[in-house]
């Protein structure tokens, strides 16, 4: 791959799994020094660190265990990234969780956790990372929102609210940095084949008394005219475009990658 990110540094939150890991990989392949973050089994984290480390010249990739539900941990993670990487050029706010229930049964603690991790952590990370980007005169912020940042589905009150808020925040930050060589954009994927999305299939099958394949087709991919999962690498390619050469004019966008969902 062309080393379009040579000399750049990046922090990708929630990069021990799924979309974040895919973005960390493609950035490292493109020459960036990448710091990872996220939870998981120690052996899975070690594997991800070794894999990304190998792509950036050997050793383990730097890693922060910050719990993004805690604002001070988010700020500390940004300080650590700036210290370990020497600077922070690219921030990808990707970490996220999901919980599904009708609004009148939605547990308060799940609501608070989704708002904290999927939305508020993006604010705390951007607020902490932006001064360094402004000082050095270059920066790229990519927020992984969702098709649910643009439209709703039932039973996802916290997730839909958090993702709409991420899209709104992306636009606000974009306006504030518009005259600088800094951009802030959101990516709005439909259903992507990752543990977070695949975990929704089993409960849907149980709820409706159908096979998992039927539940996938009838209750998830029914929204996606392409009738297939979006793959992690497809989202990673979009995230690479947004931080690579030639995308400086794209700012405040909420880019859909959803097999046609939003066109319907
Ligand atoms: P995933 O479950 O595979 O990965 C989520 C990552 O976030 C993991 O690394 C996990 O450890 C990390 N994480 C969770 N809670 C955390 C916390 N408190 N602190 C730090 N890290 C934490 O999920 P994914 O599907 O790859 O999702 C990544 C992002 O993409 C999320 O924001 C999600 O909402 C969004 N998204 C996913 C889909 C999809 O269909 N998979 C669609 C649209 C948007």
Short mmCIF file of C-alpha atoms and ligand atoms in Angstrom, two decimals:
data_model
loop_
_atom_site.label_atom_id
_atom_site.label_comp_id
_atom_site.label_asym_id
_atom_site.label_seq_id
_atom_site.Cartn_x
_atom_site.Cartn_y
_atom_site.Cartn_z
CA UNK A 1 0.00 0.00 0.00
CA UNK A 2 1.16 3.59 -0.71
CA UNK A 3 2.61 5.17 2.43
CA UNK A 4 0.15 8.08 2.31
CA UNK A 5 0.21 8.42 6.12
CA UNK A 6 4.02 8.30 6.53
CA UNK A 7 5.00 10.60 9.40
CA UNK A 8 1.44 10.77 10.74
CA UNK A 9 0.29 9.52 14.13
CA UNK A 10 -3.16 8.24 15.03
CA UNK A 11 -5.23 7.14 18.00
CA UNK A 12 -8.16 4.84 17.21
CA UNK A 13 -10.50 4.24 20.15
CA UNK A 14 -12.17 0.84 20.49
CA UNK A 15 -9.55 -0.71 18.23
CA UNK A 16 -9.23 -4.11 19.88
CA UNK A 17 -12.11 -5.40 17.76
CA UNK A 18 -14.30 -4.84 14.70
CA UNK A 19 -14.27 -1.55 12.82
CA UNK A 20 -11.64 0.11 15.04
CA UNK A 21 -9.18 -2.73 14.55
CA UNK A 22 -9.78 -2.56 10.79
CA UNK A 23 -9.08 1.19 10.78
CA UNK A 24 -5.94 0.78 12.93
CA UNK A 25 -4.66 -1.85 10.47
CA UNK A 26 -5.24 0.22 7.35
CA UNK A 27 -3.64 3.32 8.94
CA UNK A 28 -0.58 1.30 10.00
CA UNK A 29 -0.36 -0.24 6.51
CA UNK A 30 -0.44 3.30 5.10
CA UNK A 31 2.56 4.27 7.26
CA UNK A 32 1.01 5.89 10.36
CA UNK A 33 2.13 5.21 13.92
CA UNK A 34 -1.05 4.04 15.63
CA UNK A 35 -2.06 3.79 19.28
CA UNK A 36 -4.78 1.27 20.16
CA UNK A 37 -7.48 1.39 22.85
CA UNK A 38 -10.29 -0.89 23.94
CA UNK A 39 -11.25 -3.82 26.09
CA UNK A 40 -10.93 -7.54 25.46
CA UNK A 41 -9.24 -10.71 26.62
CA UNK A 42 -5.53 -10.10 27.33
CA UNK A 43 -4.53 -12.52 24.57
CA UNK A 44 -6.75 -10.71 22.03
CA UNK A 45 -5.28 -7.33 22.97
CA UNK A 46 -1.75 -8.78 22.77
CA UNK A 47 -2.55 -10.20 19.31
CA UNK A 48 -3.87 -6.84 18.06
CA UNK A 49 -0.85 -4.98 19.45
CA UNK A 50 1.56 -7.45 17.84
CA UNK A 51 -0.29 -7.36 14.52
CA UNK A 52 -0.37 -3.55 14.30
CA UNK A 53 3.17 -3.37 15.72
CA UNK A 54 4.45 -5.62 12.93
CA UNK A 55 2.92 -3.27 10.35
CA UNK A 56 4.73 -0.29 11.89
CA UNK A 57 8.19 -1.81 12.05
CA UNK A 58 8.06 -4.37 14.87
CA UNK A 59 7.40 -4.47 18.61
CA UNK A 60 3.97 -4.03 20.16
CA UNK A 61 1.81 -1.10 19.06
CA UNK A 62 1.21 1.39 21.88
CA UNK A 63 -2.04 0.75 23.73
CA UNK A 64 -4.23 2.60 26.23
CA UNK A 65 -6.64 0.65 28.44
CA UNK A 66 -8.71 3.81 29.11
CA UNK A 67 -12.36 3.23 29.97
CA UNK A 68 -14.07 5.80 27.76
CA UNK A 69 -17.11 6.03 30.01
CA UNK A 70 -14.88 8.12 32.32
CA UNK A 71 -14.06 11.66 31.13
CA UNK A 72 -10.76 11.88 33.04
CA UNK A 73 -9.64 8.57 31.54
CA UNK A 74 -10.38 9.96 28.06
CA UNK A 75 -8.29 13.08 28.75
CA UNK A 76 -5.48 10.95 30.17
CA UNK A 77 -5.58 8.73 27.03
CA UNK A 78 -5.10 11.78 24.78
CA UNK A 79 -2.17 13.00 26.91
CA UNK A 80 -0.67 9.50 26.76
CA UNK A 81 -1.09 9.35 22.96
CA UNK A 82 0.59 12.74 22.55
CA UNK A 83 3.42 11.64 24.83
CA UNK A 84 3.98 8.17 23.39
CA UNK A 85 3.49 9.06 19.73
CA UNK A 86 5.19 12.48 20.08
CA UNK A 87 2.06 14.24 18.71
CA UNK A 88 -1.49 13.33 17.75
CA UNK A 89 -2.42 14.06 14.12
CA UNK A 90 -5.43 11.80 13.68
CA UNK A 91 -8.15 10.99 16.20
CA UNK A 92 -10.73 8.33 15.38
CA UNK A 93 -13.60 8.18 17.88
CA UNK A 94 -14.87 4.68 17.28
CA UNK A 95 -15.52 2.88 20.59
CA UNK A 96 -19.15 2.01 21.07
CA UNK A 97 -21.63 -0.31 22.73
CA UNK A 98 -25.24 -1.26 22.04
CA UNK A 99 -28.29 -2.20 24.10
CA UNK A 100 -31.76 -2.83 22.74
CA UNK A 101 -35.07 -2.43 24.62
CA UNK A 102 -38.34 -0.47 24.34
CA UNK A 103 -38.01 3.06 25.72
CA UNK A 104 -40.30 2.44 28.71
CA UNK A 105 -38.24 -0.60 29.72
CA UNK A 106 -34.80 0.80 28.85
CA UNK A 107 -32.49 0.47 31.91
CA UNK A 108 -31.18 3.85 33.14
CA UNK A 109 -27.64 2.55 33.60
CA UNK A 110 -27.51 1.25 30.00
CA UNK A 111 -28.82 4.59 28.72
CA UNK A 112 -26.15 6.49 30.68
CA UNK A 113 -23.37 4.13 29.55
CA UNK A 114 -24.28 4.43 25.86
CA UNK A 115 -24.45 8.24 26.05
CA UNK A 116 -21.10 8.32 27.89
CA UNK A 117 -19.19 5.91 25.64
CA UNK A 118 -20.80 6.46 22.21
CA UNK A 119 -21.19 10.25 22.50
CA UNK A 120 -19.65 12.11 25.45
CA UNK A 121 -16.26 10.40 25.08
CA UNK A 122 -16.01 11.88 21.57
CA UNK A 123 -16.44 15.37 23.03
CA UNK A 124 -13.83 14.84 25.75
CA UNK A 125 -11.33 13.36 23.28
CA UNK A 126 -11.82 16.12 20.68
CA UNK A 127 -11.59 18.84 23.34
CA UNK A 128 -8.31 17.38 24.60
CA UNK A 129 -6.76 16.67 21.17
CA UNK A 130 -7.71 19.85 19.31
CA UNK A 131 -5.27 22.29 20.98
CA UNK A 132 -2.27 20.19 19.81
CA UNK A 133 -3.68 19.93 16.28
CA UNK A 134 -4.21 23.71 16.15
CA UNK A 135 -0.71 24.36 17.46
CA UNK A 136 0.90 22.11 14.83
CA UNK A 137 -1.47 23.29 12.07
CA UNK A 138 -2.83 19.93 10.94
CA UNK A 139 -5.40 17.49 12.19
CA UNK A 140 -8.01 14.96 11.18
CA UNK A 141 -10.93 13.86 13.37
CA UNK A 142 -13.12 10.97 12.28
CA UNK A 143 -16.18 10.05 14.33
CA UNK A 144 -17.71 6.65 13.70
CA UNK A 145 -21.41 7.48 13.96
CA UNK A 146 -23.97 5.21 12.27
CA UNK A 147 -26.91 5.13 9.89
CA UNK A 148 -28.64 5.49 13.26
CA UNK A 149 -27.06 8.96 13.44
CA UNK A 150 -29.37 9.94 10.58
CA UNK A 151 -32.48 7.79 11.01
CA UNK A 152 -34.05 5.87 13.90
CA UNK A 153 -35.09 2.30 14.57
CA UNK A 154 -37.30 1.13 17.42
CA UNK A 155 -35.79 -0.14 20.69
CA UNK A 156 -32.52 1.77 20.25
CA UNK A 157 -33.34 5.01 22.07
CA UNK A 158 -29.90 5.50 23.63
CA UNK A 159 -27.89 4.43 20.59
CA UNK A 160 -29.95 6.51 18.12
CA UNK A 161 -29.81 9.55 20.41
CA UNK A 162 -26.05 9.21 20.94
CA UNK A 163 -25.31 8.77 17.23
CA UNK A 164 -27.51 11.74 16.21
CA UNK A 165 -25.59 13.76 18.80
CA UNK A 166 -22.28 12.61 17.31
CA UNK A 167 -23.38 13.86 13.88
CA UNK A 168 -24.41 17.22 15.38
CA UNK A 169 -21.13 17.56 17.25
CA UNK A 170 -19.17 16.67 14.11
CA UNK A 171 -20.80 19.57 12.25
CA UNK A 172 -20.16 22.02 15.11
CA UNK A 173 -16.48 21.11 15.39
CA UNK A 174 -16.14 21.27 11.60
CA UNK A 175 -17.42 24.85 11.57
CA UNK A 176 -15.05 25.85 14.36
CA UNK A 177 -11.98 24.50 12.50
CA UNK A 178 -13.17 25.33 8.99
CA UNK A 179 -10.42 27.89 8.24
CA UNK A 180 -7.66 25.63 9.58
CA UNK A 181 -6.02 22.58 7.94
CA UNK A 182 -8.09 20.45 10.29
CA UNK A 183 -11.23 18.51 9.43
CA UNK A 184 -13.89 16.71 11.45
CA UNK A 185 -16.15 14.21 9.71
CA UNK A 186 -18.49 11.38 10.62
CA UNK A 187 -18.88 7.99 9.01
CA UNK A 188 -22.38 6.52 9.11
CA UNK A 189 -22.23 2.78 8.49
CA UNK A 190 -25.21 0.51 8.10
CA UNK A 191 -24.87 -3.02 9.48
CA UNK A 192 -21.21 -4.02 9.48
CA UNK A 193 -20.09 -7.60 10.10
CA UNK A 194 -18.57 -7.18 13.61
CA UNK A 195 -19.20 -8.70 17.08
CA UNK A 196 -21.40 -5.69 18.05
CA UNK A 197 -23.80 -6.20 15.13
CA UNK A 198 -23.68 -9.99 14.99
CA UNK A 199 -24.65 -10.11 18.69
CA UNK A 200 -28.06 -8.62 17.76
CA UNK A 201 -29.00 -11.54 15.50
CA UNK A 202 -29.43 -14.26 18.18
CA UNK A 203 -31.84 -12.30 20.42
CA UNK A 204 -33.91 -11.26 17.38
CA UNK A 205 -34.18 -14.89 16.25
CA UNK A 206 -35.30 -15.91 19.74
CA UNK A 207 -37.79 -13.04 20.05
CA UNK A 208 -39.48 -13.86 16.73
CA UNK A 209 -39.05 -17.66 16.84
CA UNK A 210 -37.14 -17.82 13.56
CA UNK A 211 -33.69 -19.04 12.50
CA UNK A 212 -30.71 -16.68 12.86
CA UNK A 213 -30.45 -16.43 9.06
CA UNK A 214 -34.13 -15.46 8.86
CA UNK A 215 -33.74 -12.92 11.67
CA UNK A 216 -30.71 -11.41 9.92
CA UNK A 217 -32.62 -11.07 6.64
CA UNK A 218 -35.94 -9.91 8.12
CA UNK A 219 -34.89 -7.59 10.96
CA UNK A 220 -31.41 -6.21 10.20
CA UNK A 221 -30.59 -6.46 6.52
CA UNK A 222 -34.20 -5.59 5.65
CA UNK A 223 -33.05 -1.98 6.08
CA UNK A 224 -30.10 -2.39 3.71
CA UNK A 225 -31.20 -2.55 0.06
CA UNK A 226 -27.92 -4.33 -0.81
CA UNK A 227 -29.09 -7.21 1.46
CA UNK A 228 -25.55 -7.89 2.62
CA UNK A 229 -23.32 -6.93 5.53
CA UNK A 230 -20.96 -3.99 5.01
CA UNK A 231 -17.45 -5.37 5.59
CA UNK A 232 -15.00 -3.81 8.07
CA UNK A 233 -12.46 -3.17 5.30
CA UNK A 234 -15.00 -1.06 3.39
CA UNK A 235 -15.44 1.25 6.40
CA UNK A 236 -11.66 1.31 6.95
CA UNK A 237 -11.13 2.45 3.32
CA UNK A 238 -13.51 5.38 3.93
CA UNK A 239 -11.68 6.26 7.15
CA UNK A 240 -8.37 6.19 5.26
CA UNK A 241 -9.73 8.51 2.57
CA UNK A 242 -10.80 11.04 5.23
CA UNK A 243 -7.30 11.35 6.67
CA UNK A 244 -5.26 10.89 3.50
CA UNK A 245 -4.20 13.36 0.82
CA UNK A 246 -6.94 15.03 -1.21
CA UNK A 247 -9.74 14.99 1.36
CA UNK A 248 -9.02 18.37 3.00
CA UNK A 249 -12.16 19.91 1.48
CA UNK A 250 -14.43 17.35 3.12
CA UNK A 251 -15.47 18.83 6.46
CA UNK A 252 -18.55 18.36 8.64
CA UNK A 253 -19.80 15.54 6.43
CA UNK A 254 -21.80 12.56 7.60
CA UNK A 255 -20.79 9.98 5.01
CA UNK A 256 -23.11 7.02 4.57
CA UNK A 257 -21.77 3.54 3.89
CA UNK A 258 -24.94 1.52 4.25
CA UNK A 259 -25.77 -0.41 1.09
CA UNK A 260 -28.41 2.16 0.18
CA UNK A 261 -30.27 2.30 3.52
CA UNK A 262 -30.52 6.10 3.64
CA UNK A 263 -31.54 6.32 -0.02
CA UNK A 264 -34.71 4.37 0.63
P1 LIG B 1 -17.12 -4.00 18.43
O1 LIG B 1 -17.94 -4.46 19.59
O2 LIG B 1 -16.50 -5.00 17.53
O3 LIG B 1 -15.97 -3.00 18.95
C1 LIG B 1 -16.22 -2.02 19.90
C2 LIG B 1 -14.92 -1.54 20.48
O4 LIG B 1 -15.19 -0.56 21.50
C3 LIG B 1 -14.13 -2.66 21.18
O5 LIG B 1 -12.75 -2.49 20.94
C4 LIG B 1 -14.45 -2.45 22.65
O6 LIG B 1 -13.46 -2.96 23.54
C5 LIG B 1 -14.49 -0.92 22.69
N1 LIG B 1 -15.16 -0.41 23.87
C6 LIG B 1 -16.41 -0.66 24.33
N2 LIG B 1 -16.63 -0.02 25.48
C7 LIG B 1 -15.51 0.69 25.76
C8 LIG B 1 -15.11 1.56 26.82
N3 LIG B 1 -15.93 1.85 27.85
N4 LIG B 1 -13.87 2.09 26.79
C9 LIG B 1 -13.02 1.78 25.78
N5 LIG B 1 -13.34 0.97 24.74
C10 LIG B 1 -14.56 0.43 24.75
O7 LIG B 1 -18.08 -3.01 17.63
P2 LIG B 1 -18.02 -2.40 16.16
O8 LIG B 1 -19.19 -2.92 15.42
O9 LIG B 1 -16.67 -2.51 15.56
O10 LIG B 1 -18.35 -0.89 16.52
C11 LIG B 1 -17.42 0.17 16.42
C12 LIG B 1 -18.18 1.48 16.23
O11 LIG B 1 -18.90 1.42 15.01
C13 LIG B 1 -19.20 1.76 17.34
O12 LIG B 1 -19.19 3.14 17.66
C14 LIG B 1 -20.50 1.37 16.69
O13 LIG B 1 -21.59 2.06 17.25
C15 LIG B 1 -20.23 1.79 15.25
N6 LIG B 1 -21.10 1.15 14.28
C16 LIG B 1 -21.13 -0.20 14.14
C17 LIG B 1 -21.99 -0.75 13.21
C18 LIG B 1 -22.09 -2.24 12.99
O14 LIG B 1 -23.02 -2.70 12.33
N7 LIG B 1 -21.15 -3.04 13.47
C19 LIG B 1 -22.80 0.06 12.42
C20 LIG B 1 -22.75 1.43 12.58
C21 LIG B 1 -21.89 1.98 13.52
#
